[in-house]
Coordinates of C-alpha atoms in Angstrom, one line a residue:
M38 CA -49.4 30.6 -31.2
K39 CA -45.8 30.5 -30.4
L40 CA -42.5 32.7 -29.9
R41 CA -41.6 32.3 -33.2
D42 CA -44.5 34.0 -34.2
I43 CA -44.2 36.8 -32.5
L44 CA -40.5 37.4 -33.3
R45 CA -41.4 37.0 -37.0
V46 CA -43.5 40.1 -36.5
K47 CA -41.7 41.8 -33.5
G48 CA -38.2 41.0 -35.0
H49 CA -35.4 39.2 -33.8
H50 CA -32.8 42.1 -32.7
V51 CA -31.6 42.2 -29.2
Y52 CA -30.1 45.0 -27.8
T53 CA -26.8 44.0 -25.2
V54 CA -24.6 45.0 -23.1
R55 CA -21.4 43.6 -21.5
P56 CA -20.8 42.5 -18.2
D57 CA -17.8 45.1 -17.3
Q58 CA -19.9 48.1 -18.9
T59 CA -21.3 50.5 -16.1
V60 CA -24.7 50.5 -15.1
Q61 CA -24.9 54.0 -16.4
D62 CA -23.8 52.4 -19.6
A63 CA -26.7 50.4 -20.0
V64 CA -29.0 53.2 -18.8
Q65 CA -27.9 55.1 -22.2
I66 CA -28.5 51.7 -24.3
L67 CA -32.0 51.3 -22.6
M68 CA -32.9 55.2 -23.1
Q69 CA -31.9 55.1 -26.5
H70 CA -33.5 52.2 -27.9
R71 CA -36.2 53.0 -26.0
V72 CA -36.6 49.2 -24.4
G73 CA -37.2 48.0 -20.9
A74 CA -34.4 45.6 -20.9
L75 CA -31.0 44.3 -22.1
L76 CA -29.4 40.9 -22.9
V77 CA -25.6 40.7 -20.7
E78 CA -23.5 38.8 -23.1
D79 CA -20.2 37.9 -22.7
A80 CA -16.9 38.5 -24.7
E81 CA -17.5 35.0 -26.4
R82 CA -21.4 36.7 -26.9
R83 CA -22.9 33.9 -24.8
A84 CA -26.0 35.3 -22.5
V85 CA -24.9 35.6 -19.1
G86 CA -27.6 37.6 -17.5
I87 CA -30.5 40.5 -18.2
I88 CA -30.4 43.7 -16.7
T89 CA -33.7 45.3 -16.5
E90 CA -35.4 48.6 -15.7
R91 CA -36.0 47.2 -12.2
D92 CA -32.9 46.2 -11.8
V93 CA -31.5 49.6 -12.5
L94 CA -34.0 51.2 -10.0
R95 CA -32.7 49.0 -7.4
E96 CA -29.1 50.1 -7.6
C97 CA -30.6 53.4 -7.8
V98 CA -31.9 52.9 -4.5
D99 CA -29.2 50.8 -2.8
R100 CA -26.1 53.0 -4.6
A101 CA -27.4 56.2 -6.0
A102 CA -24.3 58.1 -5.8
E103 CA -21.9 55.1 -7.4
L104 CA -24.6 54.7 -10.1
G105 CA -21.7 55.6 -12.8
R106 CA -19.0 53.3 -11.8
V107 CA -21.0 50.3 -11.2
P108 CA -20.6 47.6 -13.6
V109 CA -23.8 45.5 -15.2
R110 CA -22.2 42.1 -13.9
E111 CA -23.3 43.6 -10.2
A112 CA -26.8 44.8 -11.0
M113 CA -27.9 42.4 -13.8
T114 CA -29.9 39.4 -13.1
R115 CA -27.8 36.2 -13.3
D116 CA -30.4 33.1 -13.4
L117 CA -31.7 33.6 -17.1
I118 CA -35.4 32.7 -17.4
I119 CA -35.6 32.1 -21.3
G120 CA -38.2 30.8 -23.4
V121 CA -37.7 29.0 -26.8
P122 CA -38.8 29.4 -30.4
D123 CA -41.7 26.8 -30.3
D124 CA -42.7 27.7 -26.7
E125 CA -46.7 28.3 -26.7
I126 CA -47.9 32.1 -25.7
G127 CA -50.0 30.5 -22.8
Y128 CA -46.9 28.5 -21.3
T129 CA -44.6 31.8 -21.7
M130 CA -47.2 33.9 -20.2
G131 CA -47.4 31.5 -17.0
I132 CA -44.0 31.5 -16.8
M133 CA -43.5 35.3 -17.2
T134 CA -46.6 35.9 -14.3
Q135 CA -45.0 33.0 -12.2
N136 CA -41.3 34.4 -12.1
R137 CA -42.8 38.0 -11.8
I138 CA -40.5 38.8 -14.7
R139 CA -41.5 41.0 -17.7
H140 CA -38.6 40.2 -20.5
L141 CA -37.8 37.2 -21.7
P142 CA -34.9 36.3 -23.7
V143 CA -35.7 33.9 -26.4
M144 CA -32.6 31.1 -26.9
D145 CA -32.8 29.1 -30.0
G146 CA -30.0 26.6 -29.0
D147 CA -26.9 28.7 -28.0
H148 CA -28.2 31.5 -30.4
V149 CA -30.4 34.6 -29.5
A150 CA -33.9 34.4 -31.3
G151 CA -35.1 37.5 -30.1
M152 CA -36.3 39.2 -26.8
I153 CA -40.5 39.2 -25.8
S154 CA -41.7 41.4 -23.1
I155 CA -45.2 41.0 -21.1
G156 CA -46.9 43.4 -23.6
D157 CA -46.2 40.9 -26.4
V158 CA -48.0 38.3 -25.5

């Protein structure tokens, strides 16, 4: 089984946020759509990072009083670990476990194909 098989069932929609939006904006989007991660895209819609529930919690501890003013770019994980549609599920599970991540953007070239969570694999 490959990531493309999961995305075929799960769907390809990925919720996004811009780097200049606030962490508070990101929290509202996370809550509204009941998701655990948002892909961060620049003005050209290129993936530049990911902001997860864990990133938000870290910011809450570090700068709780400022959360409404903290831009996403200061809280997001910049070094994206990604999958591609042809990755095998076992390989993907290993990558996610090894890197201690729960959300994995799936990229098809420069195009976002979807988002996989640890519960999907």
